[in-house]
mmCIF file of C-alpha atoms in Angstrom:
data_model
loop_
_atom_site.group_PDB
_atom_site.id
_atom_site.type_symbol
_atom_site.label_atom_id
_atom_site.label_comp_id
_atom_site.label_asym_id
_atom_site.label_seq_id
_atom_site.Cartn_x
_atom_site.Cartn_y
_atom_site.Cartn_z
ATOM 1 C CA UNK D 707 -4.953 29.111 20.907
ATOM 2 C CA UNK D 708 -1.889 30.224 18.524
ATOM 3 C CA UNK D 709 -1.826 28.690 15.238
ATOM 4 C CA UNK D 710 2.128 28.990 14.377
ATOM 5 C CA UNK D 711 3.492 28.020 10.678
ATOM 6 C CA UNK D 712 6.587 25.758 10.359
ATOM 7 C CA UNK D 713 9.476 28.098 9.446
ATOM 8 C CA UNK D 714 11.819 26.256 8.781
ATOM 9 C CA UNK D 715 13.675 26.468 12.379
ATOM 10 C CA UNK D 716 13.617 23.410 14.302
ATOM 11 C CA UNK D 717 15.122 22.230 17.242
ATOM 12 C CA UNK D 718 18.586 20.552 16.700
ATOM 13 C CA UNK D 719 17.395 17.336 18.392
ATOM 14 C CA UNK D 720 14.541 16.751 15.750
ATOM 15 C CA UNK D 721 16.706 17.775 13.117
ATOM 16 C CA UNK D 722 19.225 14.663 14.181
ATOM 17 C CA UNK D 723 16.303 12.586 14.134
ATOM 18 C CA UNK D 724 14.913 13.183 11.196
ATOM 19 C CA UNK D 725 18.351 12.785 9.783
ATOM 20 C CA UNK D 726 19.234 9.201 11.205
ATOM 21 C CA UNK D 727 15.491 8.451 10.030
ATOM 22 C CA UNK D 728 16.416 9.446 6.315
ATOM 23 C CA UNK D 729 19.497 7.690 6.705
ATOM 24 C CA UNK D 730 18.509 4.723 7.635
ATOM 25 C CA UNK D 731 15.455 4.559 5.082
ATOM 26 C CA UNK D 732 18.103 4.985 2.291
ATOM 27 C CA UNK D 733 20.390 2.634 3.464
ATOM 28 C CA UNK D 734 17.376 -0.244 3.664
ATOM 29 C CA UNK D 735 16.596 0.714 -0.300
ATOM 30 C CA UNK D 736 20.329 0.552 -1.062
ATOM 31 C CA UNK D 737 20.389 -2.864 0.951
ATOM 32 C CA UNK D 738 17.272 -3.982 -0.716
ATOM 33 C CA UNK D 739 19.017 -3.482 -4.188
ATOM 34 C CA UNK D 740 22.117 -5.204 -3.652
ATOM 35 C CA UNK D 741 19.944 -8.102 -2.406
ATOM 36 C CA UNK D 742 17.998 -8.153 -5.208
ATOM 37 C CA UNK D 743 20.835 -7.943 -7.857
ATOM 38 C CA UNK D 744 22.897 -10.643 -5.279
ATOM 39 C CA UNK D 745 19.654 -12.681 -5.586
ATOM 40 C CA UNK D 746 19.370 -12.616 -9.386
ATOM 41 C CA UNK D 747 23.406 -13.238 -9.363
ATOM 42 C CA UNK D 748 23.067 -16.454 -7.206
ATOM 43 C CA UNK D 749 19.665 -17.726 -8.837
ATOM 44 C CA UNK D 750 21.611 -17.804 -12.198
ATOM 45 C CA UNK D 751 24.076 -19.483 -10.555
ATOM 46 C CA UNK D 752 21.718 -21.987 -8.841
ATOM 47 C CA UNK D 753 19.824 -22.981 -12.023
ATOM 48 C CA UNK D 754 23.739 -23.541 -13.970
ATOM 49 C CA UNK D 755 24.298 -26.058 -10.931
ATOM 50 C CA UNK D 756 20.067 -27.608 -11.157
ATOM 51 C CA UNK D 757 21.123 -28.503 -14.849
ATOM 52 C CA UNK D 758 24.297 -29.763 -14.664
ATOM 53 C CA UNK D 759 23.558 -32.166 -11.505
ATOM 54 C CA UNK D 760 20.195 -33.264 -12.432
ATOM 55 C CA UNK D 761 19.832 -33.176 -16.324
ATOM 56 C CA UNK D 762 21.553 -36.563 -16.924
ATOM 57 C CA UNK D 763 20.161 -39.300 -18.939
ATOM 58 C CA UNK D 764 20.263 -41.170 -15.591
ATOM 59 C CA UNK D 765 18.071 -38.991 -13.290
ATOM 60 C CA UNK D 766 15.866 -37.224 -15.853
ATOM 61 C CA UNK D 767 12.866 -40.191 -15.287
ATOM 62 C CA UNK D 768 13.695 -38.468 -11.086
ATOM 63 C CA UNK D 769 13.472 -34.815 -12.612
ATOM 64 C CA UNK D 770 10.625 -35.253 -14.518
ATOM 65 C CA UNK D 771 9.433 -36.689 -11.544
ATOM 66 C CA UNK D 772 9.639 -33.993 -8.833
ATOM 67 C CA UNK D 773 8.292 -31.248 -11.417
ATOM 68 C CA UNK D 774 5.389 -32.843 -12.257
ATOM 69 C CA UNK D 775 4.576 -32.956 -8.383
ATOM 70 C CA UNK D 776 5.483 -29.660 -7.801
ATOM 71 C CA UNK D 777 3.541 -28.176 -11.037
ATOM 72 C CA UNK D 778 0.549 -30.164 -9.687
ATOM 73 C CA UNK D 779 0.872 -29.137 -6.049
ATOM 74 C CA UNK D 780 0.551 -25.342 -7.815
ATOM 75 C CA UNK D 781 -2.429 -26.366 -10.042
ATOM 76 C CA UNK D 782 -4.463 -27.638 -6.877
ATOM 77 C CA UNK D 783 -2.793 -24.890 -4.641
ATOM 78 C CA UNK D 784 -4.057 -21.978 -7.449
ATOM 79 C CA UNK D 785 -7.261 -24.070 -7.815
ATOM 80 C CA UNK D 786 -8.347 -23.884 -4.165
ATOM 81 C CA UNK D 787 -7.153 -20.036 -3.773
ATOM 82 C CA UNK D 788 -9.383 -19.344 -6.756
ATOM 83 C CA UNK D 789 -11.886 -21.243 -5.865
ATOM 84 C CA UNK D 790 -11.336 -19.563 -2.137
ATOM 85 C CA UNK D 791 -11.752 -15.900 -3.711
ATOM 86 C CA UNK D 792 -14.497 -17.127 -6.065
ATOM 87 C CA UNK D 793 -16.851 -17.453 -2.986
ATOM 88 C CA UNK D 794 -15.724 -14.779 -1.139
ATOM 89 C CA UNK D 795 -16.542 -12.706 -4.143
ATOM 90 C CA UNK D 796 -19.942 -14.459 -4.120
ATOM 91 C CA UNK D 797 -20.472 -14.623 -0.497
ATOM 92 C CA UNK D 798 -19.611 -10.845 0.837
ATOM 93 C CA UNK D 799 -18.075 -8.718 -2.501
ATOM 94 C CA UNK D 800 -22.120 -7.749 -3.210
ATOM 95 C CA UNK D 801 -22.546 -6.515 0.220
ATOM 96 C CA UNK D 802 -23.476 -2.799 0.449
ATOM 97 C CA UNK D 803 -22.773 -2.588 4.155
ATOM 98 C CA UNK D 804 -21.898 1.119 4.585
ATOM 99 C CA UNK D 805 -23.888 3.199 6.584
ATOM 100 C CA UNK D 806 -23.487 7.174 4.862
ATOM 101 C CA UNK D 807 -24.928 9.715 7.348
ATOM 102 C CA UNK D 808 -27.890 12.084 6.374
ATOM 103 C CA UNK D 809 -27.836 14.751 4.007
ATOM 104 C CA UNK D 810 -27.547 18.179 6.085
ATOM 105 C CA UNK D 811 -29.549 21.053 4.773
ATOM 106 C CA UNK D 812 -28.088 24.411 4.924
ATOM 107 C CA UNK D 813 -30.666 25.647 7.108
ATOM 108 C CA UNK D 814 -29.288 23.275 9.532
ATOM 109 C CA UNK D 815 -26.305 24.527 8.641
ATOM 110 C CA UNK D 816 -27.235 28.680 9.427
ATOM 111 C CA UNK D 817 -28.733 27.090 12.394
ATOM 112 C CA UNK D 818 -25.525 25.349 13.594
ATOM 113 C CA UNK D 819 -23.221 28.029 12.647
ATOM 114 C CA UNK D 820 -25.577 30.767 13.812
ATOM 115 C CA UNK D 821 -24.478 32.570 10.224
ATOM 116 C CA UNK D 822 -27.067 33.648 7.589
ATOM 117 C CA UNK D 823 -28.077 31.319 4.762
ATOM 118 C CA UNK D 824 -26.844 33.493 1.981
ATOM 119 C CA UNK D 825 -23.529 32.633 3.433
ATOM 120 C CA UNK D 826 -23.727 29.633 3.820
ATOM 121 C CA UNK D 827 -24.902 29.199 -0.107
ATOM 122 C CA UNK D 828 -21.578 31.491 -0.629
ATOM 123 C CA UNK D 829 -19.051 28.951 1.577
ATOM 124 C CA UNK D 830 -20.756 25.880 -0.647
ATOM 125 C CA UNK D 831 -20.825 27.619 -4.097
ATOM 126 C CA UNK D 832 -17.886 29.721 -4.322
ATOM 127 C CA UNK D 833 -14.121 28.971 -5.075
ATOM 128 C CA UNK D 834 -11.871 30.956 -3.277
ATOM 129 C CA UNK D 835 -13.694 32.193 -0.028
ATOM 130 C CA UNK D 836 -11.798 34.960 2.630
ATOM 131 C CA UNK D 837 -12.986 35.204 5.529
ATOM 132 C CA UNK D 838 -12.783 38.295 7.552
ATOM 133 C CA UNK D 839 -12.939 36.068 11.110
ATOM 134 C CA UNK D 840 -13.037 32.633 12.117
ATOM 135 C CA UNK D 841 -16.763 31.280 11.992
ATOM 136 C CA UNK D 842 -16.297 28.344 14.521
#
């Protein structure tokens, strides 16, 4: 089996992929921008046209109204999700459920690798390691 190192050269066909691939992903961020700036434009917008059509003397008793539904619909919709992750917390966040395999020793290890312990204690304890062949 041949190990080979990327050069640089590749083939003209992955190239153009990789090219339509970066294209594309910039012109999603670019579109995601614009919608976020044309969101922020409109919502400004939006809330001059909420105040002027339903701040009047006449419909404020209707306004007052329809946020005090919707500000309670968010107090019992937050309660319930807190309550919700409140139990799961409780119920399964204390759980130590992962199973971590045995400790090898590096006897095993020699044994295994049919290598010597001393270098075994030099691949674990040393920084920078060359080897002179592959050990697998």
């Amino acid at each position: 089996m041949h190990n080979m190192l990327i050069d640089g050269r590749q083939k003209r066909r992955i190239k153009i992929i990789e090219s339509i691939i970066t294209v594309l992903g910039w012109l999603y961020m670019l579109g995601f921008f614009v919608y976020t700036i044309l969101t922020l434009v409109l919502w400004y917008f939006n809330i001059n046209y909420i105040y002027n059509e339903l701040f009047f003397m006449q419909n404020i008793f209707d306004t007052l109204k329809i946020i005090s539904v919707t500000v309670i619909a968010a107090i019992v919709a937050f309660t319930i999700m807190l309550g919700w992750g409140q139990y799961n917390y409780q119920r399964f966040g204390n759980l130590d459920r992962r199973q971590f395999p045995k400790a090898v020793s590096s006897d095993a290890l020699a044994e295994y690798f049919k290598i010597p312990i001393q270098q075994v204690e030099e691949l674990q304890n040393n920084k920078w390691i060359t080897l002179e062949k592959t050990i697998v």
